[in-house]
């Protein structure tokens, strides 16, 4: 059964890309645009993750967070806000938030944080749980990549591309999605930028002895392919 994510955001131009991105990852996603609707929604059914904007038109997001926890909501709460002050961050965590992401943010980072929250709350269960100890793993907050105990040094764009591919391990990720999420939906430069980044990423992974391979699927995109397992 798909994990349910509730997006609480009053700005459509922010909410729609979030919903679309999370749905592509296989989550069951709903969107509400006020704090009260979020409270009402979660009073009748639960969610694994709530992505909660602070600047809502009716109830401040911090108050929503506080009310959800007071009512017994046990899912993960990620605050997403343009407020970057340390005080707001601390207050949000004190009110029961599990994570705090400042706007603007990359969709790849948001996806990785949702996965991390699901793992942290014990709700995450995928093939990743069966990966060998020397498989690739990503520390999203530190933006570091490891294979076993060895760190793989990557640039920012290489990290973002790998993060998306790793989240969809053994599945094809389209060129368009990679360009939109790693660069920008309005990018007008050559898509060869992606090919160059993929080429450098491959070299670094192979140089570090990583067994997974970035495979090109002609005319579609790329896939991070795990090594075949032997019985």
PDB file of C-alpha atoms in Angstrom:
ATOM      1  CA  UNK A   1       0.000   0.000   0.000  1.00  0.00           C
ATOM      2  CA  UNK A   2       1.349   3.421  -0.968  1.00  0.00           C
ATOM      3  CA  UNK A   3       2.405   5.830   1.747  1.00  0.00           C
ATOM      4  CA  UNK A   4       0.064   8.792   2.097  1.00  0.00           C
ATOM      5  CA  UNK A   5       1.482  12.317   1.958  1.00  0.00           C
ATOM      6  CA  UNK A   6      -0.608  15.391   2.760  1.00  0.00           C
ATOM      7  CA  UNK A   7       0.647  18.658   1.265  1.00  0.00           C
ATOM      8  CA  UNK A   8      -0.573  21.741   3.162  1.00  0.00           C
ATOM      9  CA  UNK A   9       0.280  24.751   0.981  1.00  0.00           C
ATOM     10  CA  UNK A  10      -1.840  27.729  -0.080  1.00  0.00           C
ATOM     11  CA  UNK A  11       0.173  28.655  -3.197  1.00  0.00           C
ATOM     12  CA  UNK A  12      -0.808  26.586  -6.230  1.00  0.00           C
ATOM     13  CA  UNK A  13       2.431  27.218  -8.105  1.00  0.00           C
ATOM     14  CA  UNK A  14       4.308  25.607  -5.217  1.00  0.00           C
ATOM     15  CA  UNK A  15       1.795  22.889  -4.366  1.00  0.00           C
ATOM     16  CA  UNK A  16       1.280  21.486  -7.872  1.00  0.00           C
ATOM     17  CA  UNK A  17       4.964  20.623  -8.561  1.00  0.00           C
ATOM     18  CA  UNK A  18       5.200  19.028  -5.100  1.00  0.00           C
ATOM     19  CA  UNK A  19       2.119  16.899  -5.668  1.00  0.00           C
ATOM     20  CA  UNK A  20       3.193  15.896  -9.174  1.00  0.00           C
ATOM     21  CA  UNK A  21       6.706  14.980  -8.044  1.00  0.00           C
ATOM     22  CA  UNK A  22       5.545  12.925  -5.067  1.00  0.00           C
ATOM     23  CA  UNK A  23       2.916  11.112  -7.145  1.00  0.00           C
ATOM     24  CA  UNK A  24       5.611  10.140  -9.629  1.00  0.00           C
ATOM     25  CA  UNK A  25       7.458   8.545  -6.711  1.00  0.00           C
ATOM     26  CA  UNK A  26       4.435   6.355  -6.039  1.00  0.00           C
ATOM     27  CA  UNK A  27       2.998   8.139  -3.007  1.00  0.00           C
ATOM     28  CA  UNK A  28      -0.733   8.644  -2.412  1.00  0.00           C
ATOM     29  CA  UNK A  29      -0.796  12.454  -2.317  1.00  0.00           C
ATOM     30  CA  UNK A  30      -3.535  14.871  -1.249  1.00  0.00           C
ATOM     31  CA  UNK A  31      -3.397  18.656  -1.143  1.00  0.00           C
ATOM     32  CA  UNK A  32      -5.208  21.166   1.054  1.00  0.00           C
ATOM     33  CA  UNK A  33      -4.702  24.928   1.050  1.00  0.00           C
ATOM     34  CA  UNK A  34      -5.587  25.913   4.633  1.00  0.00           C
ATOM     35  CA  UNK A  35      -4.573  24.861   8.102  1.00  0.00           C
ATOM     36  CA  UNK A  36      -8.123  24.032   9.159  1.00  0.00           C
ATOM     37  CA  UNK A  37      -8.610  21.733   6.188  1.00  0.00           C
ATOM     38  CA  UNK A  38      -5.425  19.920   7.166  1.00  0.00           C
ATOM     39  CA  UNK A  39      -6.679  19.473  10.733  1.00  0.00           C
ATOM     40  CA  UNK A  40     -10.081  18.275   9.500  1.00  0.00           C
ATOM     41  CA  UNK A  41      -8.507  15.883   7.003  1.00  0.00           C
ATOM     42  CA  UNK A  42      -6.206  14.292   9.576  1.00  0.00           C
ATOM     43  CA  UNK A  43      -8.988  13.958  12.132  1.00  0.00           C
ATOM     44  CA  UNK A  44     -10.713  11.400   9.914  1.00  0.00           C
ATOM     45  CA  UNK A  45      -7.723   9.610   8.352  1.00  0.00           C
ATOM     46  CA  UNK A  46      -4.017   9.528   8.891  1.00  0.00           C
ATOM     47  CA  UNK A  47      -0.969  10.308   6.748  1.00  0.00           C
ATOM     48  CA  UNK A  48       2.592   9.044   6.861  1.00  0.00           C
ATOM     49  CA  UNK A  49       4.035  12.486   6.106  1.00  0.00           C
ATOM     50  CA  UNK A  50       2.577  15.991   6.289  1.00  0.00           C
ATOM     51  CA  UNK A  51       4.406  18.678   4.309  1.00  0.00           C
ATOM     52  CA  UNK A  52       3.295  21.828   6.115  1.00  0.00           C
ATOM     53  CA  UNK A  53       3.744  25.436   5.020  1.00  0.00           C
ATOM     54  CA  UNK A  54       3.912  27.956   7.862  1.00  0.00           C
ATOM     55  CA  UNK A  55       2.403  30.924   6.027  1.00  0.00           C
ATOM     56  CA  UNK A  56      -1.156  29.681   5.682  1.00  0.00           C
ATOM     57  CA  UNK A  57      -4.059  32.124   5.200  1.00  0.00           C
ATOM     58  CA  UNK A  58      -6.131  31.028   8.205  1.00  0.00           C
ATOM     59  CA  UNK A  59      -4.142  29.211  10.907  1.00  0.00           C
ATOM     60  CA  UNK A  60      -0.385  29.640  11.308  1.00  0.00           C
ATOM     61  CA  UNK A  61       1.463  26.465  10.391  1.00  0.00           C
ATOM     62  CA  UNK A  62       3.082  26.285  13.819  1.00  0.00           C
ATOM     63  CA  UNK A  63      -0.351  26.210  15.436  1.00  0.00           C
ATOM     64  CA  UNK A  64      -1.440  23.490  12.997  1.00  0.00           C
ATOM     65  CA  UNK A  65       1.615  21.464  13.964  1.00  0.00           C
ATOM     66  CA  UNK A  66       0.879  21.946  17.655  1.00  0.00           C
ATOM     67  CA  UNK A  67      -2.780  20.941  17.275  1.00  0.00           C
ATOM     68  CA  UNK A  68      -1.920  17.843  15.266  1.00  0.00           C
ATOM     69  CA  UNK A  69       0.480  16.613  17.921  1.00  0.00           C
ATOM     70  CA  UNK A  70      -1.980  17.447  20.710  1.00  0.00           C
ATOM     71  CA  UNK A  71      -4.636  15.380  18.968  1.00  0.00           C
ATOM     72  CA  UNK A  72      -2.325  12.380  18.811  1.00  0.00           C
ATOM     73  CA  UNK A  73      -1.113  12.544  15.208  1.00  0.00           C
ATOM     74  CA  UNK A  74       1.942  10.268  14.980  1.00  0.00           C
ATOM     75  CA  UNK A  75       2.986  10.734  11.358  1.00  0.00           C
ATOM     76  CA  UNK A  76       6.006  12.754  10.295  1.00  0.00           C
ATOM     77  CA  UNK A  77       5.664  16.531   9.894  1.00  0.00           C
ATOM     78  CA  UNK A  78       7.977  18.463   7.608  1.00  0.00           C
ATOM     79  CA  UNK A  79       7.717  22.235   7.851  1.00  0.00           C
ATOM     80  CA  UNK A  80       8.360  24.054   4.579  1.00  0.00           C
ATOM     81  CA  UNK A  81       8.634  27.810   4.804  1.00  0.00           C
ATOM     82  CA  UNK A  82      10.230  30.999   3.580  1.00  0.00           C
ATOM     83  CA  UNK A  83      10.989  31.871   7.198  1.00  0.00           C
ATOM     84  CA  UNK A  84      14.662  31.075   7.557  1.00  0.00           C
ATOM     85  CA  UNK A  85      15.208  32.343  11.090  1.00  0.00           C
ATOM     86  CA  UNK A  86      16.707  30.040  13.699  1.00  0.00           C
ATOM     87  CA  UNK A  87      13.928  30.931  16.155  1.00  0.00           C
ATOM     88  CA  UNK A  88      11.205  29.675  13.812  1.00  0.00           C
ATOM     89  CA  UNK A  89      13.169  26.491  13.229  1.00  0.00           C
ATOM     90  CA  UNK A  90      13.555  25.844  16.953  1.00  0.00           C
ATOM     91  CA  UNK A  91       9.917  26.667  17.709  1.00  0.00           C
ATOM     92  CA  UNK A  92       8.773  24.397  14.880  1.00  0.00           C
ATOM     93  CA  UNK A  93      10.758  21.479  16.248  1.00  0.00           C
ATOM     94  CA  UNK A  94       9.521  22.217  19.766  1.00  0.00           C
ATOM     95  CA  UNK A  95       5.942  22.128  18.469  1.00  0.00           C
ATOM     96  CA  UNK A  96       6.473  18.617  17.137  1.00  0.00           C
ATOM     97  CA  UNK A  97       7.889  18.994  13.632  1.00  0.00           C
ATOM     98  CA  UNK A  98      10.341  16.314  12.495  1.00  0.00           C
ATOM     99  CA  UNK A  99      12.128  18.293   9.805  1.00  0.00           C
ATOM    100  CA  UNK A 100      12.400  21.861   8.514  1.00  0.00           C
ATOM    101  CA  UNK A 101      13.050  22.855   4.892  1.00  0.00           C
ATOM    102  CA  UNK A 102      13.555  26.470   3.848  1.00  0.00           C
ATOM    103  CA  UNK A 103      12.251  27.889   0.571  1.00  0.00           C
ATOM    104  CA  UNK A 104      13.452  27.859  -2.112  1.00  0.00           C
ATOM    105  CA  UNK A 105      14.395  24.189  -2.206  1.00  0.00           C
ATOM    106  CA  UNK A 106      15.091  21.546  -4.833  1.00  0.00           C
ATOM    107  CA  UNK A 107      12.512  18.846  -5.484  1.00  0.00           C
ATOM    108  CA  UNK A 108      15.222  16.187  -5.289  1.00  0.00           C
ATOM    109  CA  UNK A 109      16.084  17.307  -1.768  1.00  0.00           C
ATOM    110  CA  UNK A 110      12.429  17.282  -0.742  1.00  0.00           C
ATOM    111  CA  UNK A 111      12.017  13.721  -2.068  1.00  0.00           C
ATOM    112  CA  UNK A 112      15.074  12.545  -0.189  1.00  0.00           C
ATOM    113  CA  UNK A 113      13.864  14.140   3.043  1.00  0.00           C
ATOM    114  CA  UNK A 114      10.469  12.473   2.700  1.00  0.00           C
ATOM    115  CA  UNK A 115      12.185   9.099   2.298  1.00  0.00           C
ATOM    116  CA  UNK A 116      14.375   9.845   5.323  1.00  0.00           C
ATOM    117  CA  UNK A 117      11.318  10.719   7.417  1.00  0.00           C
ATOM    118  CA  UNK A 118       9.598   7.492   6.414  1.00  0.00           C
ATOM    119  CA  UNK A 119      12.673   5.495   7.380  1.00  0.00           C
ATOM    120  CA  UNK A 120      12.972   7.374  10.667  1.00  0.00           C
ATOM    121  CA  UNK A 121       9.354   6.713  11.593  1.00  0.00           C
ATOM    122  CA  UNK A 122       9.530   3.074  10.540  1.00  0.00           C
ATOM    123  CA  UNK A 123       7.025   3.514   7.727  1.00  0.00           C
ATOM    124  CA  UNK A 124       9.523   3.033   4.906  1.00  0.00           C
ATOM    125  CA  UNK A 125       9.778  -0.460   3.495  1.00  0.00           C
ATOM    126  CA  UNK A 126      11.241  -0.971   0.049  1.00  0.00           C
ATOM    127  CA  UNK A 127      13.868  -2.987  -1.720  1.00  0.00           C
ATOM    128  CA  UNK A 128      16.425  -0.582  -0.251  1.00  0.00           C
ATOM    129  CA  UNK A 129      16.096  -2.479   3.035  1.00  0.00           C
ATOM    130  CA  UNK A 130      17.576  -5.531   1.311  1.00  0.00           C
ATOM    131  CA  UNK A 131      20.559  -3.753  -0.211  1.00  0.00           C
ATOM    132  CA  UNK A 132      24.017  -5.105   0.719  1.00  0.00           C
ATOM    133  CA  UNK A 133      26.181  -3.154   3.141  1.00  0.00           C
ATOM    134  CA  UNK A 134      28.436  -1.920   0.321  1.00  0.00           C
ATOM    135  CA  UNK A 135      25.511  -0.489  -1.683  1.00  0.00           C
ATOM    136  CA  UNK A 136      25.320   3.211  -2.382  1.00  0.00           C
ATOM    137  CA  UNK A 137      23.850   5.316   0.388  1.00  0.00           C
ATOM    138  CA  UNK A 138      23.228   9.047   0.613  1.00  0.00           C
ATOM    139  CA  UNK A 139      23.353  11.401   3.572  1.00  0.00           C
ATOM    140  CA  UNK A 140      20.981  14.064   2.262  1.00  0.00           C
ATOM    141  CA  UNK A 141      21.487  16.656   4.981  1.00  0.00           C
ATOM    142  CA  UNK A 142      25.280  16.463   4.667  1.00  0.00           C
ATOM    143  CA  UNK A 143      25.061  15.996   0.870  1.00  0.00           C
ATOM    144  CA  UNK A 144      27.539  13.126   1.020  1.00  0.00           C
ATOM    145  CA  UNK A 145      27.582   9.803  -0.816  1.00  0.00           C
ATOM    146  CA  UNK A 146      29.135   6.564   0.419  1.00  0.00           C
ATOM    147  CA  UNK A 147      29.746   3.060  -0.804  1.00  0.00           C
ATOM    148  CA  UNK A 148      30.424   0.994   2.282  1.00  0.00           C
ATOM    149  CA  UNK A 149      32.666   3.217   4.400  1.00  0.00           C
ATOM    150  CA  UNK A 150      34.185   4.961   1.369  1.00  0.00           C
ATOM    151  CA  UNK A 151      32.962   8.446   0.469  1.00  0.00           C
ATOM    152  CA  UNK A 152      32.407   9.285  -3.185  1.00  0.00           C
ATOM    153  CA  UNK A 153      33.182  12.954  -3.866  1.00  0.00           C
ATOM    154  CA  UNK A 154      30.545  14.525  -6.109  1.00  0.00           C
ATOM    155  CA  UNK A 155      29.666  18.008  -7.315  1.00  0.00           C
ATOM    156  CA  UNK A 156      26.273  19.483  -6.444  1.00  0.00           C
ATOM    157  CA  UNK A 157      24.653  18.545  -9.759  1.00  0.00           C
ATOM    158  CA  UNK A 158      26.176  15.052  -9.727  1.00  0.00           C
ATOM    159  CA  UNK A 159      24.782  14.558  -6.233  1.00  0.00           C
ATOM    160  CA  UNK A 160      21.291  15.704  -7.270  1.00  0.00           C
ATOM    161  CA  UNK A 161      21.237  13.437 -10.345  1.00  0.00           C
ATOM    162  CA  UNK A 162      22.393  10.434  -8.333  1.00  0.00           C
ATOM    163  CA  UNK A 163      19.882  11.171  -5.592  1.00  0.00           C
ATOM    164  CA  UNK A 164      17.006  10.966  -8.077  1.00  0.00           C
ATOM    165  CA  UNK A 165      18.363   7.857  -9.793  1.00  0.00           C
ATOM    166  CA  UNK A 166      18.950   6.131  -6.470  1.00  0.00           C
ATOM    167  CA  UNK A 167      15.381   6.859  -5.352  1.00  0.00           C
ATOM    168  CA  UNK A 168      14.172   5.037  -8.488  1.00  0.00           C
ATOM    169  CA  UNK A 169      16.813   2.300  -8.476  1.00  0.00           C
ATOM    170  CA  UNK A 170      16.321  -0.133 -11.408  1.00  0.00           C
ATOM    171  CA  UNK A 171      13.671   2.156 -12.926  1.00  0.00           C
ATOM    172  CA  UNK A 172      14.146   4.532 -15.843  1.00  0.00           C
ATOM    173  CA  UNK A 173      14.182   8.254 -15.032  1.00  0.00           C
ATOM    174  CA  UNK A 174      13.462  10.443 -18.040  1.00  0.00           C
ATOM    175  CA  UNK A 175      15.863  13.067 -19.313  1.00  0.00           C
ATOM    176  CA  UNK A 176      13.130  15.669 -18.972  1.00  0.00           C
ATOM    177  CA  UNK A 177      12.581  14.910 -15.317  1.00  0.00           C
ATOM    178  CA  UNK A 178      16.288  15.070 -14.532  1.00  0.00           C
ATOM    179  CA  UNK A 179      16.640  18.381 -16.356  1.00  0.00           C
ATOM    180  CA  UNK A 180      13.571  19.858 -14.645  1.00  0.00           C
ATOM    181  CA  UNK A 181      14.447  18.759 -11.119  1.00  0.00           C
ATOM    182  CA  UNK A 182      18.229  19.177 -11.142  1.00  0.00           C
ATOM    183  CA  UNK A 183      18.518  22.259 -13.291  1.00  0.00           C
ATOM    184  CA  UNK A 184      15.235  24.090 -13.862  1.00  0.00           C
ATOM    185  CA  UNK A 185      12.000  23.606 -15.757  1.00  0.00           C
ATOM    186  CA  UNK A 186      12.856  26.800 -17.653  1.00  0.00           C
ATOM    187  CA  UNK A 187      16.397  25.691 -18.557  1.00  0.00           C
ATOM    188  CA  UNK A 188      17.134  26.703 -22.130  1.00  0.00           C
ATOM    189  CA  UNK A 189      20.698  25.442 -22.362  1.00  0.00           C
ATOM    190  CA  UNK A 190      21.808  22.294 -24.145  1.00  0.00           C
ATOM    191  CA  UNK A 191      20.684  18.977 -22.656  1.00  0.00           C
ATOM    192  CA  UNK A 192      24.259  17.829 -23.283  1.00  0.00           C
ATOM    193  CA  UNK A 193      24.868  19.369 -19.867  1.00  0.00           C
ATOM    194  CA  UNK A 194      23.069  16.325 -18.472  1.00  0.00           C
ATOM    195  CA  UNK A 195      25.163  13.922 -20.544  1.00  0.00           C
ATOM    196  CA  UNK A 196      28.382  15.527 -19.334  1.00  0.00           C
ATOM    197  CA  UNK A 197      27.200  15.298 -15.723  1.00  0.00           C
ATOM    198  CA  UNK A 198      26.181  11.641 -16.183  1.00  0.00           C
ATOM    199  CA  UNK A 199      29.581  10.886 -17.735  1.00  0.00           C
ATOM    200  CA  UNK A 200      31.473  12.368 -14.790  1.00  0.00           C
ATOM    201  CA  UNK A 201      29.160  10.615 -12.339  1.00  0.00           C
ATOM    202  CA  UNK A 202      29.808   7.246 -13.991  1.00  0.00           C
ATOM    203  CA  UNK A 203      33.565   7.756 -13.829  1.00  0.00           C
ATOM    204  CA  UNK A 204      33.474   8.650 -10.151  1.00  0.00           C
ATOM    205  CA  UNK A 205      31.229   5.738  -9.208  1.00  0.00           C
ATOM    206  CA  UNK A 206      33.346   3.257 -11.141  1.00  0.00           C
ATOM    207  CA  UNK A 207      36.529   4.746  -9.703  1.00  0.00           C
ATOM    208  CA  UNK A 208      35.180   4.212  -6.190  1.00  0.00           C
ATOM    209  CA  UNK A 209      34.376   0.586  -6.948  1.00  0.00           C
ATOM    210  CA  UNK A 210      30.609   1.086  -6.877  1.00  0.00           C
ATOM    211  CA  UNK A 211      28.831  -1.979  -8.268  1.00  0.00           C
ATOM    212  CA  UNK A 212      25.718  -0.094  -9.398  1.00  0.00           C
ATOM    213  CA  UNK A 213      25.866   1.270 -12.945  1.00  0.00           C
ATOM    214  CA  UNK A 214      24.213   4.289 -14.560  1.00  0.00           C
ATOM    215  CA  UNK A 215      22.738   2.877 -17.768  1.00  0.00           C
ATOM    216  CA  UNK A 216      21.448   4.987 -20.649  1.00  0.00           C
ATOM    217  CA  UNK A 217      18.083   4.007 -22.121  1.00  0.00           C
ATOM    218  CA  UNK A 218      18.159   5.388 -25.643  1.00  0.00           C
ATOM    219  CA  UNK A 219      15.585   8.064 -26.312  1.00  0.00           C
ATOM    220  CA  UNK A 220      14.189   7.914 -22.779  1.00  0.00           C
ATOM    221  CA  UNK A 221      16.619   8.593 -19.963  1.00  0.00           C
ATOM    222  CA  UNK A 222      18.822   6.804 -17.443  1.00  0.00           C
ATOM    223  CA  UNK A 223      18.574   3.995 -14.913  1.00  0.00           C
ATOM    224  CA  UNK A 224      20.706   3.190 -11.870  1.00  0.00           C
ATOM    225  CA  UNK A 225      21.093  -0.545 -12.257  1.00  0.00           C
ATOM    226  CA  UNK A 226      21.907  -2.692  -9.259  1.00  0.00           C
ATOM    227  CA  UNK A 227      24.273  -5.641  -9.824  1.00  0.00           C
ATOM    228  CA  UNK A 228      22.699  -9.028 -10.418  1.00  0.00           C
ATOM    229  CA  UNK A 229      22.441 -11.114  -7.279  1.00  0.00           C
ATOM    230  CA  UNK A 230      23.472 -14.730  -7.185  1.00  0.00           C
ATOM    231  CA  UNK A 231      21.743 -17.353  -5.125  1.00  0.00           C
TER     232      UNK A 231
END
